[in-house]
Amino acid sequence: MPELPDVEIVRRRLSRWIGGGVIVAARSRDAYVTRKSPVAFGRALDGARVVRVERRGKWLRWALDERVVFAHLGMTGDWVRAAPDAKPLAAERARVDVRRGESLVSVRYTDPRRFGRLLVARGDIAEWTELGPDPYADGLDARTLEERLDARRASIKEALMDQHVLAGVGNIVATEALFRARIDPRKPAGTLTSSERRALARALHVTIEAGLARRDFLVYGRGGEPCPRCGRPLAKIVLGGRGTTFCVRCQPRGA
DNA sequence: CGGCATGTTGCGCA
DNA sequence: TTGCGCAACATGCC
């Protein structure tokens, strides 16, 4: 489930597994996911040291000695650890074997749907540098939210999911945070009141923490079920091409 | 078989 | 030029 909280969980695992290690072998056979010759992926990584594993929004950034690896999990991507001699896992698209002291760690990139990306670069790429503030790494207050949303005509939900506005908010986090903040997802972003922006900043924080704690969703994917707050059946609409669940009573349009 | 899916990009049309 | 809706990408699951 790769939105900000899930990507952060993957980052922590990766950092623990391979941070500070030296890559002894990196292989991919998937030209679609590597967006270039998978051979170049292996060549660029072989022998490099993993200085650190960072995250911004939904992107992971591996800082190597002289290169940078950008990894996006798309819809179904994940990094898992396997025994170095284990056969390729189901939907495995790449593997990176890392030596840390005495031990050899093998991490595998799995991604059935292959919307994810594994990019090698010499420096930062536009997809990374053009990201908006990350509400977890950078913190988020009502003032920042106001700057980011000001004069936007798109709905608040679509604005939240725009990675240039805020980095890391996807369909689940947006849906859950708007429910917590009691804001109609269709409301134009630029028309939120300051108290709504305060509630939304807080709700994003709570939603991200709930995601990190792997708690169940309140309303996402629960269209037709009773609203957890008032019991009225949750509405299900499409906004910006994405399924959107909300409560017409608890999330009013009016200010 | 049809419909839907946690993401992103690019195209056609106002 | 800008903005918006929508299809496409590739695959699995219900």
CSV table of C-alpha atoms (C1' of nucleotides) in Angstrom, one decimal:
chain,number,residue,atom,x,y,z
A,1,MET,CA,0.0,0.0,0.0
A,2,PRO,CA,2.5,2.6,-1.1
A,3,GLU,CA,1.5,6.0,0.1
A,4,LEU,CA,3.6,8.0,2.4
A,5,PRO,CA,3.2,5.8,5.5
A,6,ASP,CA,3.8,2.6,3.7
A,7,VAL,CA,6.8,4.0,1.8
A,8,GLU,CA,8.2,5.2,5.1
A,9,ILE,CA,7.8,1.7,6.6
A,10,VAL,CA,9.7,0.3,3.6
A,11,ARG,CA,12.4,3.0,4.0
A,12,ARG,CA,13.0,2.0,7.6
A,13,ARG,CA,13.3,-1.6,6.7
A,14,LEU,CA,15.6,-1.0,3.8
A,15,SER,CA,17.8,1.4,5.9
A,16,ARG,CA,18.1,-1.3,8.6
A,17,TRP,CA,18.9,-4.0,6.1
A,18,ILE,CA,21.3,-2.4,3.7
A,19,GLY,CA,22.3,1.0,5.2
A,20,GLY,CA,26.0,1.4,5.2
A,21,GLY,CA,26.6,-1.8,3.3
A,22,VAL,CA,28.4,-2.5,0.0
A,23,ILE,CA,26.5,-3.7,-3.0
A,24,VAL,CA,28.1,-6.9,-4.2
A,25,ALA,CA,25.5,-7.7,-6.9
A,26,ALA,CA,22.6,-5.9,-8.4
A,27,ARG,CA,20.5,-7.5,-11.1
A,28,SER,CA,17.3,-6.8,-12.9
A,29,ARG,CA,15.8,-8.3,-16.0
A,30,ASP,CA,12.9,-5.8,-16.2
A,31,ALA,CA,13.5,-3.1,-18.8
A,32,TYR,CA,10.0,-1.6,-18.1
A,33,VAL,CA,10.6,-1.0,-14.4
A,34,THR,CA,14.2,0.2,-14.8
A,35,ARG,CA,13.3,2.4,-17.7
A,36,LYS,CA,16.6,1.6,-19.3
A,37,SER,CA,18.7,-1.4,-19.9
A,38,PRO,CA,18.5,-3.5,-16.8
A,39,VAL,CA,22.2,-4.3,-17.4
A,40,ALA,CA,23.0,-0.7,-16.7
A,41,PHE,CA,21.2,-0.9,-13.4
A,42,GLY,CA,23.4,-3.7,-12.3
A,43,ARG,CA,26.6,-2.1,-13.6
A,44,ALA,CA,25.8,1.2,-11.9
A,45,LEU,CA,25.2,-0.3,-8.5
A,46,ASP,CA,27.9,-3.0,-8.4
A,47,GLY,CA,30.5,-2.2,-5.8
A,48,ALA,CA,28.8,0.9,-4.5
A,49,ARG,CA,28.3,1.7,-0.9
A,50,VAL,CA,24.7,2.5,0.3
A,51,VAL,CA,25.4,5.7,2.2
A,52,ARG,CA,21.7,6.1,3.3
A,53,VAL,CA,18.2,5.4,2.3
A,54,GLU,CA,15.8,8.5,2.3
A,55,ARG,CA,12.3,9.1,1.4
A,56,ARG,CA,10.4,12.1,0.1
A,57,GLY,CA,6.7,11.7,-0.6
A,58,LYS,CA,6.3,8.3,-2.3
A,59,TRP,CA,9.9,8.2,-3.6
A,60,LEU,CA,12.8,6.4,-2.0
A,61,ARG,CA,16.2,7.7,-2.7
A,62,TRP,CA,19.3,5.6,-2.1
A,63,ALA,CA,22.4,7.7,-1.8
A,64,LEU,CA,25.3,5.7,-3.1
A,65,ASP,CA,29.0,6.8,-3.3
A,66,GLU,CA,28.7,8.3,-6.7
A,67,ARG,CA,25.2,7.5,-7.9
A,68,VAL,CA,21.6,7.9,-6.7
A,69,VAL,CA,18.9,5.3,-7.0
A,70,PHE,CA,15.3,6.5,-7.1
A,71,ALA,CA,12.7,3.9,-6.4
A,72,HIS,CA,9.0,4.4,-6.7
A,73,LEU,CA,6.7,1.6,-5.6
A,74,GLY,CA,3.9,2.5,-7.9
A,75,MET,CA,0.7,0.7,-6.9
A,76,THR,CA,2.0,-2.8,-5.9
A,77,GLY,CA,5.7,-2.4,-5.4
A,78,ASP,CA,7.6,-3.6,-2.2
A,79,TRP,CA,11.1,-4.4,-1.0
A,80,VAL,CA,11.4,-7.6,0.8
A,81,ARG,CA,14.4,-9.4,2.3
A,82,ALA,CA,15.2,-13.0,1.2
A,83,ALA,CA,17.9,-15.5,1.7
A,84,PRO,CA,20.8,-14.7,-0.6
A,85,ASP,CA,20.4,-18.2,-2.2
A,86,ALA,CA,16.6,-18.0,-2.5
A,87,LYS,CA,15.2,-18.3,-6.0
A,88,PRO,CA,13.4,-15.3,-7.5
A,89,LEU,CA,10.2,-14.5,-5.6
A,90,ALA,CA,6.9,-14.1,-7.3
A,91,ALA,CA,6.8,-10.9,-9.3
A,92,GLU,CA,10.4,-10.2,-8.4
A,93,ARG,CA,11.7,-7.4,-10.7
A,94,ALA,CA,15.2,-6.8,-9.3
A,95,ARG,CA,17.5,-7.9,-6.5
A,96,VAL,CA,20.3,-6.2,-4.7
A,97,ASP,CA,22.8,-8.1,-2.6
A,98,VAL,CA,24.6,-6.2,0.0
A,99,ARG,CA,27.6,-7.1,2.3
A,100,ARG,CA,27.6,-5.6,5.7
A,101,GLY,CA,30.5,-6.8,7.7
A,102,GLU,CA,30.3,-10.5,7.9
A,103,SER,CA,26.7,-10.9,6.6
A,104,LEU,CA,25.2,-10.9,3.2
A,105,VAL,CA,21.8,-9.4,2.8
A,106,SER,CA,19.6,-9.9,-0.3
A,107,VAL,CA,16.7,-7.5,-0.9
A,108,ARG,CA,14.2,-8.1,-3.7
A,109,TYR,CA,12.0,-5.6,-5.5
A,110,THR,CA,8.6,-7.2,-6.1
A,111,ASP,CA,5.9,-5.5,-8.2
A,112,PRO,CA,3.2,-7.6,-9.9
A,113,ARG,CA,1.6,-4.6,-11.6
A,114,ARG,CA,4.9,-3.0,-12.6
A,115,PHE,CA,3.8,0.6,-12.1
A,116,GLY,CA,6.9,1.1,-9.9
A,117,ARG,CA,10.2,2.5,-11.1
A,118,LEU,CA,13.9,1.9,-10.4
A,119,LEU,CA,16.0,4.7,-11.8
A,120,VAL,CA,19.7,5.2,-11.5
A,121,ALA,CA,21.1,8.8,-11.9
A,122,ARG,CA,24.2,10.8,-11.1
A,123,GLY,CA,22.2,13.5,-9.3
A,124,ASP,CA,18.7,14.4,-8.3
A,125,ILE,CA,15.9,14.0,-10.9
A,126,ALA,CA,13.0,16.3,-11.5
A,127,GLU,CA,10.4,13.9,-10.0
A,128,TRP,CA,12.3,14.3,-6.7
A,129,THR,CA,13.2,17.9,-6.7
A,130,GLU,CA,9.8,19.1,-7.8
A,131,LEU,CA,8.0,17.4,-5.0
A,132,GLY,CA,6.0,19.6,-2.6
A,133,PRO,CA,6.7,19.6,1.2
A,134,ASP,CA,6.5,16.2,2.8
A,135,PRO,CA,4.0,16.4,5.6
A,136,TYR,CA,5.8,13.8,7.7
A,137,ALA,CA,9.4,14.7,7.1
A,138,ASP,CA,8.9,18.5,7.0
A,139,GLY,CA,5.9,18.8,9.3
A,140,LEU,CA,2.8,20.6,8.2
A,141,ASP,CA,1.0,23.6,9.6
A,142,ALA,CA,-2.1,25.5,8.6
A,143,ARG,CA,0.0,28.3,7.2
A,144,THR,CA,1.9,26.1,4.8
A,145,LEU,CA,-1.3,24.4,3.8
A,146,GLU,CA,-2.8,27.8,3.0
A,147,GLU,CA,0.1,28.7,0.8
A,148,ARG,CA,-0.1,25.4,-1.0
A,149,LEU,CA,-3.9,25.5,-1.6
A,150,ASP,CA,-4.4,29.2,-2.1
A,151,ALA,CA,-6.3,30.0,-5.3
A,152,ARG,CA,-6.5,26.4,-6.4
A,153,ARG,CA,-9.7,25.7,-8.2
A,154,ALA,CA,-9.4,21.9,-8.1
A,155,SER,CA,-11.2,20.0,-5.4
A,156,ILE,CA,-9.4,19.8,-2.1
A,157,LYS,CA,-9.0,16.0,-2.6
A,158,GLU,CA,-7.4,16.4,-6.0
A,159,ALA,CA,-5.1,19.2,-4.7
A,160,LEU,CA,-4.0,17.1,-1.8
A,161,MET,CA,-3.1,14.2,-4.1
A,162,ASP,CA,-1.1,16.5,-6.4
A,163,GLN,CA,2.6,15.6,-5.5
A,164,HIS,CA,3.7,19.2,-6.3
A,165,VAL,CA,1.3,20.5,-3.6
A,166,LEU,CA,2.2,18.0,-0.9
A,167,ALA,CA,4.4,15.0,-1.3
A,168,GLY,CA,3.2,11.5,-0.4
A,169,VAL,CA,-0.6,12.0,0.0
A,170,GLY,CA,-2.5,9.5,-2.1
A,171,ASN,CA,-6.1,8.3,-2.4
A,172,ILE,CA,-6.2,6.7,1.0
A,173,VAL,CA,-4.5,9.4,3.0
A,174,ALA,CA,-6.6,12.1,1.3
A,175,THR,CA,-9.8,10.2,1.8
A,176,GLU,CA,-9.1,9.5,5.5
A,177,ALA,CA,-7.8,12.9,6.3
A,178,LEU,CA,-10.8,14.7,4.8
A,179,PHE,CA,-13.1,12.5,6.8
A,180,ARG,CA,-11.2,13.2,10.0
A,181,ALA,CA,-11.2,17.0,9.2
A,182,ARG,CA,-14.9,16.8,8.3
A,183,ILE,CA,-14.4,18.5,4.9
A,184,ASP,CA,-16.3,17.6,1.7
A,185,PRO,CA,-13.7,16.2,-0.7
A,186,ARG,CA,-15.4,18.1,-3.6
A,187,LYS,CA,-14.9,21.5,-2.0
A,188,PRO,CA,-12.6,23.7,-4.1
A,189,ALA,CA,-9.2,23.8,-2.4
A,190,GLY,CA,-8.9,27.6,-2.4
A,191,THR,CA,-12.2,28.0,-0.5
A,192,LEU,CA,-11.2,26.3,2.7
A,193,THR,CA,-11.6,28.4,5.8
A,194,SER,CA,-8.7,28.8,8.1
A,195,SER,CA,-10.4,26.6,10.7
A,196,GLU,CA,-10.8,23.9,8.0
A,197,ARG,CA,-7.1,24.2,7.1
A,198,ARG,CA,-6.1,23.8,10.7
A,199,ALA,CA,-8.3,20.8,11.0
A,200,LEU,CA,-6.9,19.4,7.8
A,201,ALA,CA,-3.3,19.8,8.9
A,202,ARG,CA,-4.0,18.0,12.1
A,203,ALA,CA,-6.0,15.3,10.3
A,204,LEU,CA,-3.2,14.7,7.9
A,205,HIS,CA,-0.8,14.2,10.8
A,206,VAL,CA,-3.1,11.8,12.6
A,207,THR,CA,-3.8,9.9,9.4
A,208,ILE,CA,-0.1,9.4,8.6
A,209,GLU,CA,0.5,8.3,12.2
A,210,ALA,CA,-2.4,5.8,11.9
A,211,GLY,CA,-0.9,4.5,8.7
A,212,LEU,CA,2.5,4.0,10.3
A,213,ALA,CA,0.8,2.1,13.1
A,214,ARG,CA,-1.0,0.0,10.5
A,215,ARG,CA,-4.4,0.8,11.8
A,216,ASP,CA,-7.6,0.0,9.8
A,217,PHE,CA,-9.1,2.6,7.6
A,218,LEU,CA,-12.1,4.6,8.8
A,219,VAL,CA,-13.9,5.1,5.5
A,220,TYR,CA,-11.6,4.2,2.6
A,221,GLY,CA,-13.1,1.3,0.7
A,222,ARG,CA,-16.2,1.3,2.9
A,223,GLY,CA,-18.7,2.9,0.6
A,224,GLY,CA,-22.3,2.0,1.6
A,225,GLU,CA,-21.2,1.0,5.1
A,226,PRO,CA,-22.3,3.1,8.0
A,227,CYS,CA,-20.4,6.2,8.8
A,228,PRO,CA,-18.3,5.5,11.9
A,229,ARG,CA,-19.3,8.9,13.3
A,230,CYS,CA,-23.1,9.2,12.5
A,231,GLY,CA,-24.1,5.9,11.1
A,232,ARG,CA,-25.4,7.2,7.8
A,233,PRO,CA,-24.3,5.1,4.8
A,234,LEU,CA,-21.1,6.4,3.4
A,235,ALA,CA,-21.3,7.9,-0.1
A,236,LYS,CA,-19.0,6.6,-2.9
A,237,ILE,CA,-18.2,9.0,-5.8
A,238,VAL,CA,-15.4,9.4,-8.4
A,239,LEU,CA,-13.2,12.5,-8.1
A,240,GLY,CA,-10.3,13.0,-10.4
A,241,GLY,CA,-10.8,9.5,-11.7
A,242,ARG,CA,-10.4,8.0,-8.2
A,243,GLY,CA,-12.9,6.3,-5.9
A,244,THR,CA,-13.8,8.6,-3.1
A,245,THR,CA,-15.7,7.7,0.1
A,246,PHE,CA,-17.2,10.3,2.4
A,247,CYS,CA,-20.1,11.1,4.6
A,248,VAL,CA,-22.5,13.7,3.2
A,249,ARG,CA,-23.6,14.6,6.7
A,250,CYS,CA,-20.3,14.7,8.6
A,251,GLN,CA,-18.4,16.3,5.7
A,252,PRO,CA,-20.5,19.3,4.7
A,253,ARG,CA,-19.7,21.6,1.8
A,254,GLY,CA,-20.6,24.8,3.6
A,255,ALA,CA,-17.9,26.5,5.7
B,1,DC,C1',-16.6,-12.2,-17.6
B,2,DG,C1',-16.8,-7.4,-15.8
B,3,DG,C1',-15.3,-4.2,-12.5
B,4,DC,C1',-12.1,-2.4,-9.5
B,5,DA,C1',-7.5,-1.3,-7.5
B,6,DT,C1',-2.9,2.3,-2.6
B,7,DG,C1',0.1,5.9,-8.9
B,8,DT,C1',1.6,8.7,-12.8
B,9,DT,C1',1.7,10.5,-17.4
B,10,DG,C1',0.2,12.1,-21.7
B,11,DC,C1',-3.3,13.2,-25.0
B,12,DG,C1',-7.4,15.4,-26.9
B,13,DC,C1',-10.7,18.8,-26.2
B,14,DA,C1',-12.8,22.9,-24.4
C,1,DT,C1',-2.1,29.0,-22.6
C,2,DT,C1',-4.6,26.6,-19.1
C,3,DG,C1',-7.3,23.3,-17.1
C,4,DC,C1',-9.9,19.1,-17.1
C,5,DG,C1',-11.5,14.5,-18.0
C,6,DC,C1',-10.0,10.3,-19.3
C,7,DA,C1',-7.4,6.5,-21.3
C,8,DA,C1',-3.3,4.1,-20.9
C,9,DC,C1',0.3,1.6,-18.6
C,10,DA,C1',0.4,-4.2,-16.6
C,11,DT,C1',-1.5,-7.4,-13.5
C,12,DG,C1',-4.2,-9.5,-9.8
C,13,DC,C1',-8.4,-10.2,-7.2
C,14,DC,C1',-13.3,-10.5,-6.2
